[in-house]
PDB file of C-alpha atoms in Angstrom:
ATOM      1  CA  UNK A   1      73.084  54.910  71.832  1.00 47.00           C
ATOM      2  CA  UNK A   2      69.832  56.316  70.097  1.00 49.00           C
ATOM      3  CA  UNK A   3      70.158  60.092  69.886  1.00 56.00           C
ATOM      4  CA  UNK A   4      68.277  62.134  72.207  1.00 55.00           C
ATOM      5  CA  UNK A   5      68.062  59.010  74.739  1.00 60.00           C
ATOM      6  CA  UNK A   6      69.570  59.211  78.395  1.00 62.00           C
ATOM      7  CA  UNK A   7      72.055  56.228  78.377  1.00 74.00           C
ATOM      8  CA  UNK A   8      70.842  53.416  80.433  1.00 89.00           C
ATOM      9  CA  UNK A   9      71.836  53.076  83.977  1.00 93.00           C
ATOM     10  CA  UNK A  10      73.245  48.997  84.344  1.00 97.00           C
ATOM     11  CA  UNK A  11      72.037  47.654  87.662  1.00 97.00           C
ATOM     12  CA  UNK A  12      73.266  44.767  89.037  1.00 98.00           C
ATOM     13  CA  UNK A  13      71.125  42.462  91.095  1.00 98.00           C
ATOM     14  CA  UNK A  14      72.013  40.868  94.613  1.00 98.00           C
ATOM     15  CA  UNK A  15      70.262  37.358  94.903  1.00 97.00           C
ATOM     16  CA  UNK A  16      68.153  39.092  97.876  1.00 96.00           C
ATOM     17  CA  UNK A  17      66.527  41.546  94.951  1.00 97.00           C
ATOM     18  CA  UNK A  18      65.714  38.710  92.635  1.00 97.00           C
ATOM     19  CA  UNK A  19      63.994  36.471  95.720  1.00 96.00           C
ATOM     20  CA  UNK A  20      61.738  39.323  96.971  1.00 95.00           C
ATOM     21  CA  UNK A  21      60.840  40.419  93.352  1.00 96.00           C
ATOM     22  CA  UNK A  22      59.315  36.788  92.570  1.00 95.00           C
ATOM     23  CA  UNK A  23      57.942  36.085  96.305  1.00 93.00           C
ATOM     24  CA  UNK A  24      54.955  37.403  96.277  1.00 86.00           C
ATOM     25  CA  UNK A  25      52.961  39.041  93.319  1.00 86.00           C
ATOM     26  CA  UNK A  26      52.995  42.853  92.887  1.00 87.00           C
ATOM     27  CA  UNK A  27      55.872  43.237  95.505  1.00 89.00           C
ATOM     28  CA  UNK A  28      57.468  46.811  95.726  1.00 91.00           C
ATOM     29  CA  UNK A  29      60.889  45.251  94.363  1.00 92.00           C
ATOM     30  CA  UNK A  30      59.601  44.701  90.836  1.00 92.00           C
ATOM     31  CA  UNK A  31      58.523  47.888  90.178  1.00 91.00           C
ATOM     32  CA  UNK A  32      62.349  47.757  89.105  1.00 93.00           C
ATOM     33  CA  UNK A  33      61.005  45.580  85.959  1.00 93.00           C
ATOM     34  CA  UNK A  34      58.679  48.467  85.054  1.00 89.00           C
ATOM     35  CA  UNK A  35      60.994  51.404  84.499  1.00 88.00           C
ATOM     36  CA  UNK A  36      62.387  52.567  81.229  1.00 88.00           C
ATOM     37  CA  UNK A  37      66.100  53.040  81.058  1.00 90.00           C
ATOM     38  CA  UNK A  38      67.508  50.318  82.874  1.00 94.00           C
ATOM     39  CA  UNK A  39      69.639  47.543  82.276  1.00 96.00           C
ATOM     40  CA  UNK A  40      69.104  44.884  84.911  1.00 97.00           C
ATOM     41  CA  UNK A  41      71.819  42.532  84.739  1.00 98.00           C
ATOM     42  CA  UNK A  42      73.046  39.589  87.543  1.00 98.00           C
ATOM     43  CA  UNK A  43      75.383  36.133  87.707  1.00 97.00           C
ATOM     44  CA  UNK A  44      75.351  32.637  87.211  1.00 95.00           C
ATOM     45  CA  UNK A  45      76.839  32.584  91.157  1.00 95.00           C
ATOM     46  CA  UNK A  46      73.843  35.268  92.106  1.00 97.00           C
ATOM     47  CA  UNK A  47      71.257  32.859  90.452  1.00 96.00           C
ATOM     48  CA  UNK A  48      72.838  29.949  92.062  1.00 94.00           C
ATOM     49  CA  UNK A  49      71.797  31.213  95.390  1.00 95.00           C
ATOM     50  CA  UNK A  50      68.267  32.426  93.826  1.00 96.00           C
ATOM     51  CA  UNK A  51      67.701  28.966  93.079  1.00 93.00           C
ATOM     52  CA  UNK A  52      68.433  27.591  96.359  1.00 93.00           C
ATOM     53  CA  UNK A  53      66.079  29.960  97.855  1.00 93.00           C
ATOM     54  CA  UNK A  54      62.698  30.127  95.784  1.00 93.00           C
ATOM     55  CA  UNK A  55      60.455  26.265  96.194  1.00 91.00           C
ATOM     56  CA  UNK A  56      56.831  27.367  95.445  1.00 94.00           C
ATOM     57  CA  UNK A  57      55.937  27.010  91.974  1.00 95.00           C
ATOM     58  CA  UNK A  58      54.307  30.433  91.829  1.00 94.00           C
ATOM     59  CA  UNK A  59      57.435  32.271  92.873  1.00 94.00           C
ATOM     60  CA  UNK A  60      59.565  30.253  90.260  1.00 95.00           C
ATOM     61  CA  UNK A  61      56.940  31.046  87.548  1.00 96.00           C
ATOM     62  CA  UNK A  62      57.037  34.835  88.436  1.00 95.00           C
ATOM     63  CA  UNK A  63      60.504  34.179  88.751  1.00 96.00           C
ATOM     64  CA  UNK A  64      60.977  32.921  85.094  1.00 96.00           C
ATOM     65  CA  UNK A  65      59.154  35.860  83.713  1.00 96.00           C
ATOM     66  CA  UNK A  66      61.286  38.375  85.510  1.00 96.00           C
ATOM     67  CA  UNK A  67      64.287  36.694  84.047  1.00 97.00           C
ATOM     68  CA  UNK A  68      63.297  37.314  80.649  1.00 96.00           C
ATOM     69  CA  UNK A  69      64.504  41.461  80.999  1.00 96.00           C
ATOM     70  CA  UNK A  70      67.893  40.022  83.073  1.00 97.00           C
ATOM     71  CA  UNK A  71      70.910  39.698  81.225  1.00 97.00           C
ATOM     72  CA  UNK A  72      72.922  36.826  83.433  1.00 97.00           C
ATOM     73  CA  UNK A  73      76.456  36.696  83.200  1.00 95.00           C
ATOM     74  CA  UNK A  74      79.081  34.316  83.044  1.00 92.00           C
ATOM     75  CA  UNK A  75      82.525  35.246  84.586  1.00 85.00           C
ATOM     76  CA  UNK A  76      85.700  33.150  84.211  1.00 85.00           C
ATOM     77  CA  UNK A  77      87.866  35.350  86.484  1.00 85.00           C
ATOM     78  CA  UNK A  78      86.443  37.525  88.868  1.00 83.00           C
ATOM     79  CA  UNK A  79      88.532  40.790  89.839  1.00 83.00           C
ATOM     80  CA  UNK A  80      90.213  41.201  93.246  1.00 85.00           C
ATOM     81  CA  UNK A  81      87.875  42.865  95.470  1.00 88.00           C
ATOM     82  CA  UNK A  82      90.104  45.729  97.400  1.00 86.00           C
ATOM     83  CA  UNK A  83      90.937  43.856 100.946  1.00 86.00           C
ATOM     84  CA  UNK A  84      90.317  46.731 103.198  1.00 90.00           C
ATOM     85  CA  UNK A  85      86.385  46.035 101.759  1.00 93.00           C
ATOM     86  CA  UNK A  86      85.042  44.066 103.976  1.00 91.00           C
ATOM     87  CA  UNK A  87      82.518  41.789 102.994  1.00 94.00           C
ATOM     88  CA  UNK A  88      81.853  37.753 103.753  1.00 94.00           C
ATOM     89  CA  UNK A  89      83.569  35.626 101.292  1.00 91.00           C
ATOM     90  CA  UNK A  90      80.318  34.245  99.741  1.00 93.00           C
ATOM     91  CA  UNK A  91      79.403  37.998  99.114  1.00 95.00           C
ATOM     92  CA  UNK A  92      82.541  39.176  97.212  1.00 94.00           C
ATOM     93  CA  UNK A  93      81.728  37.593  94.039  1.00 95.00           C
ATOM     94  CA  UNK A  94      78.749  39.313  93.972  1.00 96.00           C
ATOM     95  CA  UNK A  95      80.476  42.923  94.102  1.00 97.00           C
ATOM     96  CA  UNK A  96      83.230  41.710  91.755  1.00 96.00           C
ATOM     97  CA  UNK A  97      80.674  40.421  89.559  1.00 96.00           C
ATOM     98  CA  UNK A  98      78.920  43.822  89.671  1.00 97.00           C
ATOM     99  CA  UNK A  99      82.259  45.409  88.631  1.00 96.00           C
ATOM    100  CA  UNK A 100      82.708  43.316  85.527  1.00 94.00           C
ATOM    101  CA  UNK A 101      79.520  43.769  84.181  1.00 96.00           C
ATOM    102  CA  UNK A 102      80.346  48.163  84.594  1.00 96.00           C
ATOM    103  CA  UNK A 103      76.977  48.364  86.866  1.00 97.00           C
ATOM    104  CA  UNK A 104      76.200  52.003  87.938  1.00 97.00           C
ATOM    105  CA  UNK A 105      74.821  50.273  91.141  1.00 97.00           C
ATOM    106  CA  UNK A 106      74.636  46.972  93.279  1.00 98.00           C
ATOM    107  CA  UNK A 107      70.946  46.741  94.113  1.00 98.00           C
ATOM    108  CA  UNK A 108      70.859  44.686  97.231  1.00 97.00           C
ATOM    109  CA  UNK A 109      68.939  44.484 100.264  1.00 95.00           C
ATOM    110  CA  UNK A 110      71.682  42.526 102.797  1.00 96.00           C
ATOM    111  CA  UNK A 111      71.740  45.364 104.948  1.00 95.00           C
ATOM    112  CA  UNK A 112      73.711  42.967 107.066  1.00 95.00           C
ATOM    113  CA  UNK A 113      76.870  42.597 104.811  1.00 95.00           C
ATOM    114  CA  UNK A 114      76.247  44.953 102.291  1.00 96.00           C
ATOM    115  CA  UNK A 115      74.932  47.209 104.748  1.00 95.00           C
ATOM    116  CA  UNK A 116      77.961  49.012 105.972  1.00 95.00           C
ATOM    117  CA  UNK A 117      78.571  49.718 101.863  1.00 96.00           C
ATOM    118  CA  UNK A 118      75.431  51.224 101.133  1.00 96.00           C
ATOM    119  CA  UNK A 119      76.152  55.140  99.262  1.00 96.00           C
ATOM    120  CA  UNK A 120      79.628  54.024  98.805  1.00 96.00           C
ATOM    121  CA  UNK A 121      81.108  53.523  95.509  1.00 96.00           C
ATOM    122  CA  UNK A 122      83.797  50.540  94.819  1.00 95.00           C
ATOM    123  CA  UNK A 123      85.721  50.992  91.853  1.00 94.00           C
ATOM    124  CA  UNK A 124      82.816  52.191  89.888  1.00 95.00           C
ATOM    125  CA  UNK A 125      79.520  50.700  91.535  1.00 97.00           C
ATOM    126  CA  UNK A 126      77.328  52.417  94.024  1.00 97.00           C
ATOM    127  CA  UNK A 127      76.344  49.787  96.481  1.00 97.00           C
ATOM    128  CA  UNK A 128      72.642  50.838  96.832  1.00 96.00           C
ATOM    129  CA  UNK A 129      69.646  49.448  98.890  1.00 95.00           C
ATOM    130  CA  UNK A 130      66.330  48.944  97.182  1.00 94.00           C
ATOM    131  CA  UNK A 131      64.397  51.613  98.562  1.00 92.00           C
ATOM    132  CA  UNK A 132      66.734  54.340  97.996  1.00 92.00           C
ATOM    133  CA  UNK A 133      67.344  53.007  94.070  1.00 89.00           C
ATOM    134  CA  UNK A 134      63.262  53.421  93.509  1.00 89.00           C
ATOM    135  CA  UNK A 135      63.068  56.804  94.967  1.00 88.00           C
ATOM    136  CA  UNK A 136      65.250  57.940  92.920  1.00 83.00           C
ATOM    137  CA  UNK A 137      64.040  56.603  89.467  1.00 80.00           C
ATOM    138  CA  UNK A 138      60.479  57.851  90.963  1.00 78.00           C
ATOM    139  CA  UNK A 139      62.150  61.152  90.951  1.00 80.00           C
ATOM    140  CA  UNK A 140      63.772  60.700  87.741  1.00 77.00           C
ATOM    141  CA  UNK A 141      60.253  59.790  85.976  1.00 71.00           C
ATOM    142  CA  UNK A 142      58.310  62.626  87.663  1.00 68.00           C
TER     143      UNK A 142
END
């Protein structure tokens, strides 16, 4: 760590983040991409889904660019998510992937499964929705 720097806060993001960042241009989601001190990090299984979801070539192209601040991980084993979590089965790699990469916060905007998580912290990782993740780095910059 550089002396005198904050540490960076690692955020992990949900496939939901990454598909409403590159939908449209300028979209509230990226301001994400624009704020100092962050480590924005996500899966091979999260980008799976990404890819499945995003066919115009513009959102792909903003897509791309995006990807080029994103560290994406690789997991061989995934930790066991605690079962009195509940969460769909195609949604617990996501946490546990969150959980291996350390993540301060799961950034993700399933307010449907990840809803019921949202403040919450799972064996280290505040499950956060977008909106409340910007205000507070709008906070943190003012």
């Amino acid at each position: 760590m550089t002396p005198g720097r904050a540490p960076l806060t690692t955020i992990f993001l949900d496939a939901n983040v990454l598909i409403s960042a590159a939908w449209k241009e300028g979209s509230e989601i990226a301001q994400i991409w624009q704020m100092e001190g962050l480590r924005l990090v996500t899966s091979n299984y999260v980008m799976g889904e990404v890819q499945r979801n995003l066919h115009q070539i513009s959102q792909i192209e903003r897509l791309r660019r995006l990807m080029h601040s994103v560290q994406i991980l690789s997991f061989e084993k995934l930790p066991e998510i605690p079962h009195e979590i509940v969460l769909p089965e195609k949604d617990r790699p996501v946490l546990a992937g969150a959980i291996l990469a350390q993540a301060d916060h799961l950034l993700s905007g399933d307010k449907r499964h990840f809803g019921p998580l949202y403040g919450k912290t799972i064996l280290g990782v505040r499950i956060t929705v977008p909106t409340e993740l910007l205000d507070v780095l709008r906070l943190r910059r003012s």
